[in-house]
Amino acid sequence: MDGCEERIPSRVLIVDDEENIIRSLTRLIINNDIDVLSASSAEEAIKLLEENEDISLIISDQRMPHTTGTDFLEQARRIRPLATRILLTGYSDIKAAVDAINKGGAYRYLTKPWRDEEILQAVQEAAYKYELIQKNRKLSALVKAKNEELKEWNTKLEARVKEQTLALQNQNESLKGLNLRLAGNFRRTIAALSALIELRDRNVKNHSGNVAQLAEKVASTMGFSEEETEKIAVAALLHDIGKIGMQDYLLSKNISELSEDEFGEYSLHPVRGQAAIDSIDDMQEIGILIRHHHENFDGSGFPDQIKGNEIPVGSRIIAIADFIDRNLEKYMSDVAVDMTLRDLSDKLGTHFDPRLYSHFSRLAAQVCSRSSVNTDKSERELSPNELKEGMVVSRDVKSGTGILLLSKNITLNAMNIKAIKRYYTIDPPQRGVFIWSR
């Protein structure tokens, strides 16, 4: 997002019948230059929602007099559907959390006592999401208005053909630019969300990017349309988005190490992933692919235990890509592909669709090559201002807080150089950018 663009104002609404909770949250959020409204009851909060259109985030306590946070969030969703909704509870009540997600469209829930960084991250994400939605709506309205204008010009074209031909060409170029910008904003938004996932779980490194790259290649070789391939790639990038609200200790364990209760909590993340993006109309099909990427071909997976062709083919592709990327880390690079394909073969017909194996086996070597060490080249550390188009980064490029900006072996172009310079201004790392020497 360009720094010269006017920011769209937004507010946070805190709803809690405990005054000390409101004061603590207000002090935390206001210190980060965010405007805060507060209410001690659902009735008071409903009135504030009706009077303030620019509320981007609602933080509600679960236990309140006369109502619950879940019921209140369901009402709030109808009044301000674009606002992100978070449930705050002092109880380990999974049912309340599930109800808040399903009925109230909650983005996530946090427990008391909360961690300040979790609250601040949620506030920042909500403000960014709200601003992006509002600006995209304005851009869409502008495109619609321009299209209507073109229709009007066409009705008068006979009388003003020569005069308006150049103007129409310019309008078309403007529309193309707007559409390209919308597409670029969408891709950058997805990349930013993917980076947040990996910032939440630092053990996965560039897992989401690797899975997306492999899934996209497989979908392309299978003859999917460009639109369907794009949906599969985006779903692969966001397939673990539901883990953002998961507790740290669950992220540090393998699935086989989880207790029954822990597995129950872990198995909610595909549903939460779908719920997180379901309010965005153009991403609802992507949400379905995210929901089912842990279903097994024989019906033994989760969350819905569907099987075979009942599982969307995009989800089946993502499941294998996810397995391959995680499995490659277990073996030495010179045997990783063969051992991973062997492990994959053992699970065909139970976990994975056997018909997809041939597509992945042809591409697995390319995936493995991404992590190989280039011993024939040396590397240099450069400042962002020294970067040139055509240079190849030799290490992952991350911001100061650990957000992945570029994966290693990416060739620099004008767009990603600009992005690197911007991040080195707003979230600077301690080191420069490492590139391969020619």
PDB file of N, CA and C in Angstrom, residues 1 188 380-400 403-435:
ATOM      1  N   MET A   1       0.850  -1.185   0.000  1.00  0.00           N
ATOM      2  CA  MET A   1       0.000   0.000   0.000  1.00  0.00           C
ATOM      3  C   MET A   1       0.879   1.225   0.000  1.00  0.00           C
ATOM      4  N   ARG A 188      -0.729  -9.602  -2.882  1.00  0.00           N
ATOM      5  CA  ARG A 188       0.115  -9.129  -1.779  1.00  0.00           C
ATOM      6  C   ARG A 188      -0.584  -9.344  -0.432  1.00  0.00           C
ATOM      7  N   ARG A 380      27.048 -12.076  -1.382  1.00  0.00           N
ATOM      8  CA  ARG A 380      27.376 -10.750  -0.881  1.00  0.00           C
ATOM      9  C   ARG A 380      26.201 -10.205  -0.080  1.00  0.00           C
ATOM     10  N   GLU A 381      26.504  -9.358   0.897  1.00  0.00           N
ATOM     11  CA  GLU A 381      25.471  -8.685   1.672  1.00  0.00           C
ATOM     12  C   GLU A 381      25.366  -7.250   1.181  1.00  0.00           C
ATOM     13  N   LEU A 382      24.168  -6.855   0.746  1.00  0.00           N
ATOM     14  CA  LEU A 382      23.954  -5.522   0.202  1.00  0.00           C
ATOM     15  C   LEU A 382      22.863  -4.803   0.982  1.00  0.00           C
ATOM     16  N   SER A 383      22.921  -3.479   0.968  1.00  0.00           N
ATOM     17  CA  SER A 383      21.828  -2.679   1.511  1.00  0.00           C
ATOM     18  C   SER A 383      20.706  -2.651   0.483  1.00  0.00           C
ATOM     19  N   PRO A 384      19.460  -2.354   0.888  1.00  0.00           N
ATOM     20  CA  PRO A 384      18.357  -2.300  -0.085  1.00  0.00           C
ATOM     21  C   PRO A 384      18.619  -1.355  -1.252  1.00  0.00           C
ATOM     22  N   ASN A 385      19.312  -0.248  -0.999  1.00  0.00           N
ATOM     23  CA  ASN A 385      19.574   0.721  -2.072  1.00  0.00           C
ATOM     24  C   ASN A 385      20.581   0.212  -3.099  1.00  0.00           C
ATOM     25  N   GLU A 386      21.303  -0.870  -2.760  1.00  0.00           N
ATOM     26  CA  GLU A 386      22.292  -1.422  -3.699  1.00  0.00           C
ATOM     27  C   GLU A 386      21.706  -2.527  -4.579  1.00  0.00           C
ATOM     28  N   LEU A 387      20.475  -2.912  -4.307  1.00  0.00           N
ATOM     29  CA  LEU A 387      19.872  -4.019  -5.055  1.00  0.00           C
ATOM     30  C   LEU A 387      19.546  -3.605  -6.480  1.00  0.00           C
ATOM     31  N   LYS A 388      19.715  -4.537  -7.405  1.00  0.00           N
ATOM     32  CA  LYS A 388      19.431  -4.301  -8.823  1.00  0.00           C
ATOM     33  C   LYS A 388      18.535  -5.425  -9.345  1.00  0.00           C
ATOM     34  N   GLU A 389      17.728  -5.095 -10.342  1.00  0.00           N
ATOM     35  CA  GLU A 389      16.923  -6.121 -10.990  1.00  0.00           C
ATOM     36  C   GLU A 389      17.815  -7.193 -11.607  1.00  0.00           C
ATOM     37  N   GLY A 390      17.385  -8.447 -11.485  1.00  0.00           N
ATOM     38  CA  GLY A 390      18.164  -9.553 -12.033  1.00  0.00           C
ATOM     39  C   GLY A 390      19.040 -10.244 -11.012  1.00  0.00           C
ATOM     40  N   MET A 391      19.310  -9.582  -9.864  1.00  0.00           N
ATOM     41  CA  MET A 391      20.073 -10.238  -8.798  1.00  0.00           C
ATOM     42  C   MET A 391      19.242 -11.369  -8.198  1.00  0.00           C
ATOM     43  N   VAL A 392      19.914 -12.400  -7.651  1.00  0.00           N
ATOM     44  CA  VAL A 392      19.230 -13.550  -7.066  1.00  0.00           C
ATOM     45  C   VAL A 392      19.570 -13.609  -5.582  1.00  0.00           C
ATOM     46  N   VAL A 393      18.545 -13.638  -4.724  1.00  0.00           N
ATOM     47  CA  VAL A 393      18.796 -13.658  -3.277  1.00  0.00           C
ATOM     48  C   VAL A 393      19.273 -15.047  -2.861  1.00  0.00           C
ATOM     49  N   SER A 394      20.277 -15.062  -1.985  1.00  0.00           N
ATOM     50  CA  SER A 394      20.877 -16.328  -1.567  1.00  0.00           C
ATOM     51  C   SER A 394      20.329 -16.835  -0.232  1.00  0.00           C
ATOM     52  N   ARG A 395      19.612 -15.987   0.484  1.00  0.00           N
ATOM     53  CA  ARG A 395      18.988 -16.394   1.741  1.00  0.00           C
ATOM     54  C   ARG A 395      17.572 -15.820   1.787  1.00  0.00           C
ATOM     55  N   ASP A 396      16.720 -16.438   2.614  1.00  0.00           N
ATOM     56  CA  ASP A 396      15.387 -15.874   2.805  1.00  0.00           C
ATOM     57  C   ASP A 396      15.513 -14.435   3.291  1.00  0.00           C
ATOM     58  N   VAL A 397      14.694 -13.549   2.758  1.00  0.00           N
ATOM     59  CA  VAL A 397      14.673 -12.155   3.184  1.00  0.00           C
ATOM     60  C   VAL A 397      13.503 -11.975   4.139  1.00  0.00           C
ATOM     61  N   LYS A 398      13.806 -11.568   5.380  1.00  0.00           N
ATOM     62  CA  LYS A 398      12.772 -11.409   6.395  1.00  0.00           C
ATOM     63  C   LYS A 398      12.851 -10.012   6.999  1.00  0.00           C
ATOM     64  N   SER A 399      11.678  -9.531   7.470  1.00  0.00           N
ATOM     65  CA  SER A 399      11.644  -8.239   8.145  1.00  0.00           C
ATOM     66  C   SER A 399      12.229  -8.394   9.551  1.00  0.00           C
ATOM     67  N   GLY A 400      12.324  -7.257  10.254  1.00  0.00           N
ATOM     68  CA  GLY A 400      12.904  -7.293  11.587  1.00  0.00           C
ATOM     69  C   GLY A 400      12.141  -8.158  12.560  1.00  0.00           C
ATOM     70  N   ILE A 403       8.839 -11.527   9.495  1.00  0.00           N
ATOM     71  CA  ILE A 403       7.918 -11.797   8.394  1.00  0.00           C
ATOM     72  C   ILE A 403       8.721 -12.116   7.142  1.00  0.00           C
ATOM     73  N   LEU A 404       8.404 -13.262   6.492  1.00  0.00           N
ATOM     74  CA  LEU A 404       9.103 -13.652   5.275  1.00  0.00           C
ATOM     75  C   LEU A 404       8.687 -12.740   4.131  1.00  0.00           C
ATOM     76  N   LEU A 405       9.673 -12.057   3.542  1.00  0.00           N
ATOM     77  CA  LEU A 405       9.408 -11.163   2.412  1.00  0.00           C
ATOM     78  C   LEU A 405       9.679 -11.856   1.088  1.00  0.00           C
ATOM     79  N   LEU A 406      10.809 -12.566   0.981  1.00  0.00           N
ATOM     80  CA  LEU A 406      11.165 -13.292  -0.238  1.00  0.00           C
ATOM     81  C   LEU A 406      11.882 -14.569   0.153  1.00  0.00           C
ATOM     82  N   SER A 407      11.637 -15.638  -0.580  1.00  0.00           N
ATOM     83  CA  SER A 407      12.364 -16.882  -0.369  1.00  0.00           C
ATOM     84  C   SER A 407      13.686 -16.823  -1.133  1.00  0.00           C
ATOM     85  N   LYS A 408      14.661 -17.594  -0.655  1.00  0.00           N
ATOM     86  CA  LYS A 408      15.950 -17.595  -1.332  1.00  0.00           C
ATOM     87  C   LYS A 408      15.806 -18.152  -2.748  1.00  0.00           C
ATOM     88  N   ASN A 409      16.748 -17.739  -3.571  1.00  0.00           N
ATOM     89  CA  ASN A 409      16.812 -18.110  -4.994  1.00  0.00           C
ATOM     90  C   ASN A 409      15.756 -17.415  -5.844  1.00  0.00           C
ATOM     91  N   ILE A 410      15.073 -16.404  -5.281  1.00  0.00           N
ATOM     92  CA  ILE A 410      14.139 -15.584  -6.062  1.00  0.00           C
ATOM     93  C   ILE A 410      14.937 -14.512  -6.816  1.00  0.00           C
ATOM     94  N   THR A 411      14.607 -14.299  -8.081  1.00  0.00           N
ATOM     95  CA  THR A 411      15.249 -13.261  -8.873  1.00  0.00           C
ATOM     96  C   THR A 411      14.540 -11.929  -8.619  1.00  0.00           C
ATOM     97  N   LEU A 412      15.316 -10.908  -8.305  1.00  0.00           N
ATOM     98  CA  LEU A 412      14.745  -9.611  -7.956  1.00  0.00           C
ATOM     99  C   LEU A 412      14.199  -8.891  -9.187  1.00  0.00           C
ATOM    100  N   ASN A 413      13.052  -8.234  -8.991  1.00  0.00           N
ATOM    101  CA  ASN A 413      12.522  -7.338 -10.009  1.00  0.00           C
ATOM    102  C   ASN A 413      12.179  -6.013  -9.341  1.00  0.00           C
ATOM    103  N   ALA A 414      11.667  -5.058 -10.124  1.00  0.00           N
ATOM    104  CA  ALA A 414      11.407  -3.720  -9.590  1.00  0.00           C
ATOM    105  C   ALA A 414      10.400  -3.756  -8.449  1.00  0.00           C
ATOM    106  N   MET A 415       9.384  -4.638  -8.566  1.00  0.00           N
ATOM    107  CA  MET A 415       8.337  -4.675  -7.555  1.00  0.00           C
ATOM    108  C   MET A 415       8.848  -5.189  -6.215  1.00  0.00           C
ATOM    109  N   ASN A 416       9.592  -6.324  -6.226  1.00  0.00           N
ATOM    110  CA  ASN A 416      10.027  -6.838  -4.919  1.00  0.00           C
ATOM    111  C   ASN A 416      11.167  -6.020  -4.321  1.00  0.00           C
ATOM    112  N   ILE A 417      11.946  -5.331  -5.153  1.00  0.00           N
ATOM    113  CA  ILE A 417      12.953  -4.407  -4.617  1.00  0.00           C
ATOM    114  C   ILE A 417      12.260  -3.265  -3.881  1.00  0.00           C
ATOM    115  N   LYS A 418      11.195  -2.740  -4.477  1.00  0.00           N
ATOM    116  CA  LYS A 418      10.432  -1.667  -3.838  1.00  0.00           C
ATOM    117  C   LYS A 418       9.853  -2.142  -2.506  1.00  0.00           C
ATOM    118  N   ALA A 419       9.332  -3.372  -2.480  1.00  0.00           N
ATOM    119  CA  ALA A 419       8.758  -3.918  -1.252  1.00  0.00           C
ATOM    120  C   ALA A 419       9.825  -4.082  -0.169  1.00  0.00           C
ATOM    121  N   ILE A 420      11.008  -4.555  -0.553  1.00  0.00           N
ATOM    122  CA  ILE A 420      12.104  -4.718   0.412  1.00  0.00           C
ATOM    123  C   ILE A 420      12.478  -3.370   1.013  1.00  0.00           C
ATOM    124  N   LYS A 421      12.619  -2.349   0.171  1.00  0.00           N
ATOM    125  CA  LYS A 421      12.982  -1.012   0.665  1.00  0.00           C
ATOM    126  C   LYS A 421      11.932  -0.499   1.649  1.00  0.00           C
ATOM    127  N   ARG A 422      10.674  -0.751   1.339  1.00  0.00           N
ATOM    128  CA  ARG A 422       9.606  -0.289   2.225  1.00  0.00           C
ATOM    129  C   ARG A 422       9.691  -1.002   3.580  1.00  0.00           C
ATOM    130  N   TYR A 423       9.874  -2.317   3.587  1.00  0.00           N
ATOM    131  CA  TYR A 423       9.952  -3.045   4.851  1.00  0.00           C
ATOM    132  C   TYR A 423      11.198  -2.674   5.646  1.00  0.00           C
ATOM    133  N   TYR A 424      12.284  -2.347   4.966  1.00  0.00           N
ATOM    134  CA  TYR A 424      13.482  -1.913   5.686  1.00  0.00           C
ATOM    135  C   TYR A 424      13.283  -0.545   6.332  1.00  0.00           C
ATOM    136  N   THR A 425      12.205   0.151   5.945  1.00  0.00           N
ATOM    137  CA  THR A 425      11.869   1.418   6.579  1.00  0.00           C
ATOM    138  C   THR A 425      10.927   1.208   7.757  1.00  0.00           C
ATOM    139  N   ILE A 426       9.901   0.360   7.580  1.00  0.00           N
ATOM    140  CA  ILE A 426       8.884   0.213   8.627  1.00  0.00           C
ATOM    141  C   ILE A 426       9.189  -0.913   9.616  1.00  0.00           C
ATOM    142  N   ASP A 427       9.983  -1.901   9.214  1.00  0.00           N
ATOM    143  CA  ASP A 427      10.281  -3.051  10.088  1.00  0.00           C
ATOM    144  C   ASP A 427      11.690  -3.559   9.760  1.00  0.00           C
ATOM    145  N   PRO A 428      12.716  -2.743  10.031  1.00  0.00           N
ATOM    146  CA  PRO A 428      14.065  -3.059   9.535  1.00  0.00           C
ATOM    147  C   PRO A 428      14.721  -4.240  10.249  1.00  0.00           C
ATOM    148  N   PRO A 429      15.306  -5.161   9.492  1.00  0.00           N
ATOM    149  CA  PRO A 429      16.126  -6.226  10.100  1.00  0.00           C
ATOM    150  C   PRO A 429      17.513  -5.693  10.431  1.00  0.00           C
ATOM    151  N   GLN A 430      18.281  -6.508  11.141  1.00  0.00           N
ATOM    152  CA  GLN A 430      19.613  -6.065  11.538  1.00  0.00           C
ATOM    153  C   GLN A 430      20.645  -6.228  10.431  1.00  0.00           C
ATOM    154  N   ARG A 431      20.389  -7.133   9.495  1.00  0.00           N
ATOM    155  CA  ARG A 431      21.346  -7.386   8.410  1.00  0.00           C
ATOM    156  C   ARG A 431      20.783  -6.908   7.086  1.00  0.00           C
ATOM    157  N   GLY A 432      21.660  -6.888   6.091  1.00  0.00           N
ATOM    158  CA  GLY A 432      21.250  -6.516   4.751  1.00  0.00           C
ATOM    159  C   GLY A 432      20.653  -7.695   4.007  1.00  0.00           C
ATOM    160  N   VAL A 433      20.583  -7.572   2.679  1.00  0.00           N
ATOM    161  CA  VAL A 433      20.042  -8.624   1.821  1.00  0.00           C
ATOM    162  C   VAL A 433      21.208  -9.391   1.205  1.00  0.00           C
ATOM    163  N   PHE A 434      21.196 -10.716   1.325  1.00  0.00           N
ATOM    164  CA  PHE A 434      22.274 -11.538   0.783  1.00  0.00           C
ATOM    165  C   PHE A 434      21.894 -11.991  -0.614  1.00  0.00           C
ATOM    166  N   ILE A 435      22.822 -11.801  -1.558  1.00  0.00           N
ATOM    167  CA  ILE A 435      22.577 -12.203  -2.934  1.00  0.00           C
ATOM    168  C   ILE A 435      23.735 -13.063  -3.425  1.00  0.00           C
TER     169      ILE A 435
END
